[in-house]
Coordinates of C-alpha atoms in Angstrom, one line a residue:
X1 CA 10.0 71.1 33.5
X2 CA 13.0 68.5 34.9
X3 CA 12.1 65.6 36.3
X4 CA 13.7 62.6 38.0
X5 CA 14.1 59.5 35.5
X6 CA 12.9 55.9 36.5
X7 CA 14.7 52.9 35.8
X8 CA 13.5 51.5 32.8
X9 CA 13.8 47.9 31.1
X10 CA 15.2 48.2 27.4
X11 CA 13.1 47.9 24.8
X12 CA 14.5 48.4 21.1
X13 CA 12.8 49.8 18.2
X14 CA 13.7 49.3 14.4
X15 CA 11.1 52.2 13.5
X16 CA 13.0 54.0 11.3
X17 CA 13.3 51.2 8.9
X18 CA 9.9 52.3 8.1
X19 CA 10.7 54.7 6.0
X20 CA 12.6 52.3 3.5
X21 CA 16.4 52.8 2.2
X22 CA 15.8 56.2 0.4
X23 CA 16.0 58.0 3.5
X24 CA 19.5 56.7 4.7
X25 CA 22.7 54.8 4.0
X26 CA 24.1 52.1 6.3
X27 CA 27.4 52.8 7.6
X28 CA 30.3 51.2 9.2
X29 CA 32.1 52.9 12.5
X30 CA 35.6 54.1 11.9
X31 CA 37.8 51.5 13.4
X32 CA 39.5 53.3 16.2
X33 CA 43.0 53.2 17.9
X34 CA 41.6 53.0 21.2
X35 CA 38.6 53.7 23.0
X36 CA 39.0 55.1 26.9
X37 CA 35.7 56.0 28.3
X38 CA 35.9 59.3 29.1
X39 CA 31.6 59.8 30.2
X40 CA 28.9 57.6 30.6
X41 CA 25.2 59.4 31.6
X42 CA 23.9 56.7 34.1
X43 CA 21.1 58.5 34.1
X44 CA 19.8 59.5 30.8
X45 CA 20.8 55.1 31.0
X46 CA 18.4 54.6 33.3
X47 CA 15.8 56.1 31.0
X48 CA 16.5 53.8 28.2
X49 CA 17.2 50.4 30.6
X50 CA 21.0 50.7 30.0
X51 CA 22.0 51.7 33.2
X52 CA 23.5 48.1 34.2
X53 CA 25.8 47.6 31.6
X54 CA 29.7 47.5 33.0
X55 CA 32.4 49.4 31.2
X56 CA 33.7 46.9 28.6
X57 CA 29.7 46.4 27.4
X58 CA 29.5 50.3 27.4
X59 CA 32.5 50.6 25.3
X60 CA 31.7 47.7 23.1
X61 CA 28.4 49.5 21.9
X62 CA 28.7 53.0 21.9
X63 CA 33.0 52.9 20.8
X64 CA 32.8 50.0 18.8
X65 CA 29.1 49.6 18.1
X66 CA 28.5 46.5 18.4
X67 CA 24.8 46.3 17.6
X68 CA 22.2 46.6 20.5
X69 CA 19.9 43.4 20.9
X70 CA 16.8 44.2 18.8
X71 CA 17.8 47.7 17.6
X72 CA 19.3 48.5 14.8
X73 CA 21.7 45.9 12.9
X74 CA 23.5 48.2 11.1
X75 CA 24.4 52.1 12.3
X76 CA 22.6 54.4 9.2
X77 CA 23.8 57.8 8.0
X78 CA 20.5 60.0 7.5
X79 CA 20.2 61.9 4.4
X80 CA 18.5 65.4 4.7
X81 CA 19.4 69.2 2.9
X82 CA 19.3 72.1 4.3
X83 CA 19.9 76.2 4.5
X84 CA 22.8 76.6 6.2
X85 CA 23.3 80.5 7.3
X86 CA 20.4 80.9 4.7
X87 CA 21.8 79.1 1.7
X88 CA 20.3 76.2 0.5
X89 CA 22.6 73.4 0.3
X90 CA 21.7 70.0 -1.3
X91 CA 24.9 68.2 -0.6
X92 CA 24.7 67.5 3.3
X93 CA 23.5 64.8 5.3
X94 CA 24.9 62.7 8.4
X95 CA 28.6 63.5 7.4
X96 CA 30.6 62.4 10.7
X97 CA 27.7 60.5 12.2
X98 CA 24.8 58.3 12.2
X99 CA 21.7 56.6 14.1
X100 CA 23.0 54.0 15.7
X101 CA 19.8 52.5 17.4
X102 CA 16.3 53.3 18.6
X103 CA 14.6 52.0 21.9
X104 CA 11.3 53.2 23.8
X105 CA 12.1 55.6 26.9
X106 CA 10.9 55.2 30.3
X107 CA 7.7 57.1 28.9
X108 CA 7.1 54.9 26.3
X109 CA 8.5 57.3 24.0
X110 CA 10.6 56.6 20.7
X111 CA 14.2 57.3 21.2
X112 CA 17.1 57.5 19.2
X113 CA 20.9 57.4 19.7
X114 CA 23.0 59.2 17.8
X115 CA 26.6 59.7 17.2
X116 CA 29.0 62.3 16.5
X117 CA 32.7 61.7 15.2
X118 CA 32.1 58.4 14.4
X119 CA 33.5 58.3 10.9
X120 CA 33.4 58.9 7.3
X121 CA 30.0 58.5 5.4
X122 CA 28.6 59.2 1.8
X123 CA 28.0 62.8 3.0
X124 CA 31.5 63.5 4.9
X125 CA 32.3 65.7 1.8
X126 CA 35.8 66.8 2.3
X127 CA 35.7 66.1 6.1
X128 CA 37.4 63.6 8.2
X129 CA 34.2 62.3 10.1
X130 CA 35.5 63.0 13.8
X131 CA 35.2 65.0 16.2
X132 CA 37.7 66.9 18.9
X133 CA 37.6 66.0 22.3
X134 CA 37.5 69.7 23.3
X135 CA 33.8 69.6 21.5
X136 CA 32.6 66.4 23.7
X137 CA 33.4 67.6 26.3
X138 CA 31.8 71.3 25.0
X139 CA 29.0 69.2 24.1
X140 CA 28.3 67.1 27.7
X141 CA 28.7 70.9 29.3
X142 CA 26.0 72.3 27.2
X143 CA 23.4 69.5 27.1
X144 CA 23.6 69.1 31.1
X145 CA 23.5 72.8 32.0
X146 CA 20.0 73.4 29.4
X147 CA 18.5 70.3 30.9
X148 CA 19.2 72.0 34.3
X149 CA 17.5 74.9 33.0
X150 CA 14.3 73.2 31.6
X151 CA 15.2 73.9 27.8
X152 CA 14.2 70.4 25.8
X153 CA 17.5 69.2 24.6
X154 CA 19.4 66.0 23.5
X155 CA 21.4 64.5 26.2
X156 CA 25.1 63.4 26.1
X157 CA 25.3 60.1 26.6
X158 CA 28.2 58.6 26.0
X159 CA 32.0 60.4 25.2
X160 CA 35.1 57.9 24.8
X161 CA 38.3 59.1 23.7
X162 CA 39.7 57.6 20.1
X163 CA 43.5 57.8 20.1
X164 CA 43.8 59.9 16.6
X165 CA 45.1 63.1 16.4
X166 CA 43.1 66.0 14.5
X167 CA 44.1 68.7 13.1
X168 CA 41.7 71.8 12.8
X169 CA 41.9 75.1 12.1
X170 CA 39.8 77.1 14.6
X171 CA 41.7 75.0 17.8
X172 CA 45.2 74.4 18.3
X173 CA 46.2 71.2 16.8
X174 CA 47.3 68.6 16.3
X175 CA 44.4 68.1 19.0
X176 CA 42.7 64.9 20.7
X177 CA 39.7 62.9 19.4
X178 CA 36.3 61.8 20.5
X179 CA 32.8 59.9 19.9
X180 CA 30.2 61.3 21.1
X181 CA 26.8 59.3 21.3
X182 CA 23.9 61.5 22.0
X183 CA 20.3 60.6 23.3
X184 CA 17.5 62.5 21.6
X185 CA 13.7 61.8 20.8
X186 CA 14.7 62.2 16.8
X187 CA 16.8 62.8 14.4
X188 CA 14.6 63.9 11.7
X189 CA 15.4 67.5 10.8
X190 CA 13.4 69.9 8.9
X191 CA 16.5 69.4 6.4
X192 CA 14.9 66.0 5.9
X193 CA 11.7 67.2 4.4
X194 CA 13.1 69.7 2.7
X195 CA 15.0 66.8 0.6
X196 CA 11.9 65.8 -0.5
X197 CA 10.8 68.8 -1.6
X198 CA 13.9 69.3 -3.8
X199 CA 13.2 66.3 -5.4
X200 CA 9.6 66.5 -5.6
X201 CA 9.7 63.1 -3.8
X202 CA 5.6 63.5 -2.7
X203 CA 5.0 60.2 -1.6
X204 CA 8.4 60.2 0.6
X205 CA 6.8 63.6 2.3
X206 CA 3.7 61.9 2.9
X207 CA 5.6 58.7 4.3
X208 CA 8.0 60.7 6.3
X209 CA 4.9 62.6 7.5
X210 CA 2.7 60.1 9.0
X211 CA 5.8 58.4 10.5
X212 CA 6.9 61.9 12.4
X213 CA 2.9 61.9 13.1
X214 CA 2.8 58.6 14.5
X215 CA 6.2 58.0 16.3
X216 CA 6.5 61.3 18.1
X217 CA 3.1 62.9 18.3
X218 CA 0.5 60.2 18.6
X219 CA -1.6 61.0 15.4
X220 CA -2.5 58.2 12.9
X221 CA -2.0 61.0 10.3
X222 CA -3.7 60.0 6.9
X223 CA -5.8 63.4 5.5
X224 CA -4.6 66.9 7.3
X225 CA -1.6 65.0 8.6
X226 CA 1.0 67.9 6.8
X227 CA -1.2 70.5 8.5
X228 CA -1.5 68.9 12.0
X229 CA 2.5 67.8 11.7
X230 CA 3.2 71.8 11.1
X231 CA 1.3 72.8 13.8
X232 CA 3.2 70.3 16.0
X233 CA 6.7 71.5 15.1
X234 CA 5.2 75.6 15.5
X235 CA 4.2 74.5 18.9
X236 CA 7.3 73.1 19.6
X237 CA 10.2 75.2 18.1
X238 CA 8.0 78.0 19.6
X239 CA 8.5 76.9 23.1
X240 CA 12.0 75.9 22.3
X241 CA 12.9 79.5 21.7
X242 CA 11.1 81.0 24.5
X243 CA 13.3 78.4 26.4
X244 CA 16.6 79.5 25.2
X245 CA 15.5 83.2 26.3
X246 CA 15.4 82.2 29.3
X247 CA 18.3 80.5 29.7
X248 CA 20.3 83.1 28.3
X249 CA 21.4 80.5 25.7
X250 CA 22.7 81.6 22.1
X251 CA 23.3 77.9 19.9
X252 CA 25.4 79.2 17.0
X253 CA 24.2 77.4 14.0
X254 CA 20.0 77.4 13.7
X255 CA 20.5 76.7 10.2
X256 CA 17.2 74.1 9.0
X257 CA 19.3 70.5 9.4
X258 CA 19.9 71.5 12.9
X259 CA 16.5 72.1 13.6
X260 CA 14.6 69.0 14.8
X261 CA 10.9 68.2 14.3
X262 CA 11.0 67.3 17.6
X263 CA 11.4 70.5 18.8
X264 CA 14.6 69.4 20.7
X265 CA 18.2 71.8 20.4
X266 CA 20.8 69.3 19.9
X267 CA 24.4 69.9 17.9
X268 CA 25.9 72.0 20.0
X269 CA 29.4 73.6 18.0
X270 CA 29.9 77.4 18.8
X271 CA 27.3 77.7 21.5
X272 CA 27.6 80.5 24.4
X273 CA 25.7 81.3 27.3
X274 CA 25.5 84.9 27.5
X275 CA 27.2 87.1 30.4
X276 CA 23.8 89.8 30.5
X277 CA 21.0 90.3 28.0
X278 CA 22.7 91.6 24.9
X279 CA 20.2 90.8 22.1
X280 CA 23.3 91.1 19.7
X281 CA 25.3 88.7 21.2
X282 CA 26.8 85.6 18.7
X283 CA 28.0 82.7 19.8
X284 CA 30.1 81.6 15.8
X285 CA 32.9 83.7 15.4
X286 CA 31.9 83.2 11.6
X287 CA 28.2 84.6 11.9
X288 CA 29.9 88.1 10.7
X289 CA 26.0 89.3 10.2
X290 CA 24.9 88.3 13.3
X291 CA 22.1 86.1 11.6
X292 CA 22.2 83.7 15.1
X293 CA 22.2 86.5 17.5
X294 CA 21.0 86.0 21.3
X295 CA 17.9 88.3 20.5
X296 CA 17.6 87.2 16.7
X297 CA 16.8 82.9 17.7
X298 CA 12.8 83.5 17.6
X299 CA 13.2 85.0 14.4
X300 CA 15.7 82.2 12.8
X301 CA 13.7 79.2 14.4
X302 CA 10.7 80.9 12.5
X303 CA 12.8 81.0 9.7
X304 CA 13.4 77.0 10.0
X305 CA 9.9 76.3 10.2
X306 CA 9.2 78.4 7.1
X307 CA 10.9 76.0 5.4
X308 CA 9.0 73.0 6.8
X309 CA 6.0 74.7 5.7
X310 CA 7.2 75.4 2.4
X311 CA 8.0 71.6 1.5
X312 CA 4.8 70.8 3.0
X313 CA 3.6 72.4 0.2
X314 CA 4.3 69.5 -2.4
X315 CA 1.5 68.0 -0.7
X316 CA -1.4 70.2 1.3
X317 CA -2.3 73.2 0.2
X318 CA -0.9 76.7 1.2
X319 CA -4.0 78.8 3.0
X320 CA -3.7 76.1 5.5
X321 CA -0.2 75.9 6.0
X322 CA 0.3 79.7 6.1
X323 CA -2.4 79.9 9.3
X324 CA -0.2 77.0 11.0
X325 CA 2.8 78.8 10.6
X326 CA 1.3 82.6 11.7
X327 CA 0.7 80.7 15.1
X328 CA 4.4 80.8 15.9
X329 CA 4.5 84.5 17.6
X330 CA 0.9 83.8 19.0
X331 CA 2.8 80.4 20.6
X332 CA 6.6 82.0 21.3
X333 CA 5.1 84.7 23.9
X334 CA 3.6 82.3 26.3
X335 CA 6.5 79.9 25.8
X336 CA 9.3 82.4 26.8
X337 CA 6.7 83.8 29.4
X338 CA 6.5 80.5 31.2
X339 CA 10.4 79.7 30.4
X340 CA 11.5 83.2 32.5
X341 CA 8.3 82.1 35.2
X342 CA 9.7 78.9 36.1
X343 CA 13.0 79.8 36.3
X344 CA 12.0 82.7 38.6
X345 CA 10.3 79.8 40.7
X346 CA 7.0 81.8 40.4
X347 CA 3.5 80.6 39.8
X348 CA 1.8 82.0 36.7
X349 CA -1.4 84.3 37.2
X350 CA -2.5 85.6 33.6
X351 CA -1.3 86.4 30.8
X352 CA -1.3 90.2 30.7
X353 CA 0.1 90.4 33.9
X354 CA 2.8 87.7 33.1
X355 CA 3.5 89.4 29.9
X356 CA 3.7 93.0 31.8
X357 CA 6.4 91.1 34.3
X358 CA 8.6 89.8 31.4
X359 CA 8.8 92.6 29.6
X360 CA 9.6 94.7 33.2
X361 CA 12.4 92.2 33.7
X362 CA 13.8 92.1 30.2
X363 CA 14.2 96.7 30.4
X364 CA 16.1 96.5 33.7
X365 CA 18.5 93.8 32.8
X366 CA 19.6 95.5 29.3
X367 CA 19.7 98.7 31.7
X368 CA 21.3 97.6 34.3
X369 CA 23.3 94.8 33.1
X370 CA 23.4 92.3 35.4
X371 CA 24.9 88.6 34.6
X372 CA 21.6 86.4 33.7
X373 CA 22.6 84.1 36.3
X374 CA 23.0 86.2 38.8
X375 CA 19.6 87.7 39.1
X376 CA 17.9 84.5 38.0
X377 CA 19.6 83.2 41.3
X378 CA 19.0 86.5 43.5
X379 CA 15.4 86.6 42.7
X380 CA 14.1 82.9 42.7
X381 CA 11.5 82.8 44.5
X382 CA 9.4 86.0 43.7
X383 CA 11.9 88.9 45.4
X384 CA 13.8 90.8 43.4
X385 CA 16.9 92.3 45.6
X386 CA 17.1 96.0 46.3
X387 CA 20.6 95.6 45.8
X388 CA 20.0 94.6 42.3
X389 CA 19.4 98.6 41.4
X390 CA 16.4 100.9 40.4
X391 CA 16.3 99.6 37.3
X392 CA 14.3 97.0 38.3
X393 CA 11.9 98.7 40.5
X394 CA 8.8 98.1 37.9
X395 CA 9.8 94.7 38.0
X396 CA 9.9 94.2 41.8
X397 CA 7.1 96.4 42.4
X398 CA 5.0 93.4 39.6
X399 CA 7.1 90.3 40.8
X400 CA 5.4 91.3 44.5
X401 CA 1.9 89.8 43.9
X402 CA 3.3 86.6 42.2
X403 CA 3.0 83.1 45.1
X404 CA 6.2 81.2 44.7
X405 CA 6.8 77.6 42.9
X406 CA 9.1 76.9 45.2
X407 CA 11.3 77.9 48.3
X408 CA 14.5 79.4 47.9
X409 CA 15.2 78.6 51.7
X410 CA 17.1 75.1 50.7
X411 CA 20.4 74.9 51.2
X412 CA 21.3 75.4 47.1
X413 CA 19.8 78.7 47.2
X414 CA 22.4 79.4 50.3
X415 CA 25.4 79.9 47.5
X416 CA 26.6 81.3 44.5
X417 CA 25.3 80.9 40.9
X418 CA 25.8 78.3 38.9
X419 CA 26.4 79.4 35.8
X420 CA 28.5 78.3 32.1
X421 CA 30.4 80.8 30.8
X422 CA 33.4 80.6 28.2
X423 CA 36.0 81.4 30.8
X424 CA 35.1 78.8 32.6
X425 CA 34.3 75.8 29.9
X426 CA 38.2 76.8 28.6
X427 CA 39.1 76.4 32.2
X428 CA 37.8 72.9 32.8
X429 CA 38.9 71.9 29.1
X430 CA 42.6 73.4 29.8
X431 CA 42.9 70.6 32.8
X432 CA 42.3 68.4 30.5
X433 CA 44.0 69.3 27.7
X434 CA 47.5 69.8 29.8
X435 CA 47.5 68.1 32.8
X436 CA 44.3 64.9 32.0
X437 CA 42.6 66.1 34.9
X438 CA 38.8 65.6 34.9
X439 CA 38.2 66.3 38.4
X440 CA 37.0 69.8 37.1
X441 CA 34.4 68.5 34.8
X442 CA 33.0 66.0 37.3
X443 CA 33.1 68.6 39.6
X444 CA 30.8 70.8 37.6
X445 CA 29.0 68.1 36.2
X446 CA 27.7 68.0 39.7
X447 CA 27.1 71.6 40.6
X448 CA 25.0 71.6 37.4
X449 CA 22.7 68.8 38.6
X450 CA 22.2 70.1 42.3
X451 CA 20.9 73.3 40.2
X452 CA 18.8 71.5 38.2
X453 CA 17.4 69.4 41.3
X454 CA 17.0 72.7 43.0
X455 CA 14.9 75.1 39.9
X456 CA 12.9 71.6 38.9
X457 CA 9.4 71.2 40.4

């Protein structure tokens, strides 16, 4: 699933300019007091052909933004809806940030940056437009422990302080301030579509359509193209859930705009990793229902992609729309199977004996539980410890006839866990916060990327 970028030449894109000015606003930046550089991804850079710019060239474009050469020449505040905690709200959009440019990958794929905390805009509502340090630096833990673990995710590309102080009321405050660019392969939301659909805007569906088509799946669109694009995204957010399983992630917020047809995670606010396999865990101390529970994300990504369908239908008909979206549990299984297989470090063999494995594995860690990480770490490689417990003997007795992916005799696999638990992000963000020590997020910036070079193939 990870892989090792190659250096890449930039090349800019204007694509989204496509889609005309009824699908965004242009923006300024907020004119910040200062801009420190507090985190700059060389290599998600080196993906994008950025790698060699110095410090004051970094800052220039991604604190001041300072157009890129060819991209963009003005940063644009997308404009979308969505259900938030399932209640449709037509007032949202980019509210604290906004696509600053677009280049082609290493790949050859279409990628955007995006911002968070980087000002006011039409749709900032009652909000100030910025963003706490404390949720960079959240937001760089989160993205580079899921891209350790295979999930598909936005990257954190850029964090540089801004000088202003916030106050919130969920942190103490008055508390330090950030912008946060983010690397991602799109920013349209299913939020976006639904738009459309609210204002019956049919020939923007059909635009935005064949552009999502084209740009990030390769198909000329034209007749079927709402069909084929809901397939796409059922495929996708499918595999995205399965991937979260097995990470042991919980996101917080799966409301429609933070659902990407993409089928990237990105927006990270209230997310936790959990400690052991509690299906009822929440990571928002505000989801009182427990609507974005650990063991509840399958069924609230489903819920997402509902909606997709449903603005779809201002322009295909239903029958076919309602077969894509069936395919989501027939497409979730296998995803989460080969999600908990790889990070196993096990080679597939079929489905019903991978199926009867996962299943195995899931009953003895809500019986016995274990931290995720731990047996995730014990057992890579295809042996499940008999110090683990009894409650796993189905699962080591089935684990037995599976060849491994890889060795677990490196050195990594020699150590403890890695692993991203609350305690620990407050930890790293109270060096921070009290003393400006980031010795402890560099630190763990690298244990996170040793993992990831160790689990990848």
């Amino acid at each position: 699933m990870a892989a090792n970028p190659q250096p890449a030449r930039f090349i800019p894109s204007t694509a989204i300019l496509e889609l005309g000015d009824g699908f965004y606003d242009p923006v300024a930046a907020a004119d910040f007091p200062v801009t420190r550089l507090r985190f700059r991804n060389d290599r998600a850079a080196a993906e994008i052909g950025l790698q060699e710019l110095d410090d004051a060239a970094w800052v220039r474009h991604f604190g001041r933004f300072d157009p890129l050469p060819g991209s963009l020449p003005s940063p644009l505040a997308l404009r979308y809806h969505g259900h938030q905690f399932r209640q449709y709200n037509p007032e949202i959009g980019d509210g604290r940030g906004f696509l600053f440019a677009q280049c082609r990958d290493a790949r050859g794929r279409l990628m955007d940056l995006g911002t968070k905390g980087s000002g006011t805009t039409p749709w900032s509502r009652f909000g100030d437009g910025r963003l706490t340090l404390k949720g960079g630096v959240r937001e760089i833990l989160a993205t580079e422990m899921l891209q350790a673990l295979g999930v598909e995710t936005s990257r954190s590309f850029s964090l540089i302080e801004t000088g202003e102080a916030l106050e919130r009321g969920d942190e103490p405050s008055p508390t330090r301030s950030a912008v946060l660019v983010r690397l991602n392969q799109g920013h349209i939301r299913i939020g976006t579509f639904q738009r459309l659909a609210y204002l019956r805007d049919e020939a923007g569906l059909r635009r935005l359509t064949d552009y999502v088509l084209r740009h990030y799946y390769g198909d000329a669109g034209g007749n079927g193209g709402p069909v084929r694009l809901l397939r796409h995204v059922v495929a996708r957010t499918a595999r995205l859930a399965g991937q979260f399983m097995a990470a042991g992630f919980v996101h917080g917020v799966l409301n429609s705009d933070n659902i990407n047809v993409t089928g990237e995670s990105f927006d990270y606010g209230p997310w936790r990793f959990v400690p052991d396999w509690d299906p009822g865990f929440t990571a928002a101390y505000f989801d009182h229902a427990g609507l974005y529970a650990f063991g509840r994300q399958p069924e609230a990504i489903h819920w997402d992609v509902m909606q997709l369908a449903t603005s779809l239908r201002e322009i295909a008909d239903a029958e076919p729309l309602i077969e894509a979206l069936d395919g989501f549990g027939a497409a979730y299984q296998p995803a989460v199977t080969d999600a908990m297989l790889w990070r196993l470090g096990v080679k597939p063999r079929d489905a019903a004996h991978d199926q009867a494995l996962i299943q195995a594995i899931e009953r003895g860690l809500r019986a016995a539980g274990t931290p995720i990480d731990r047996f995730f770490f014990d057992s890579f490689g295809g042996a499940i410890p008999e110090a683990l417990g009894a409650d796993y003997a189905e699962a080591r007795s089935l684990l037995a006839d599976y060849r491994p992916r890889k060795s677990r005799d490196e050195r990594f696999w020699q150590g403890a866990p890695c692993a991203m638990l609350i305690d620990e992000v407050e930890a790293i963000w109270a060096r921070i916060a009290e003393a400006d020590d980031w010795s402890a997020l560099t630190a763990k910036i690298t244990a996170i990327r040793a993992f990831g070079a160790a689990l990848a193939d």
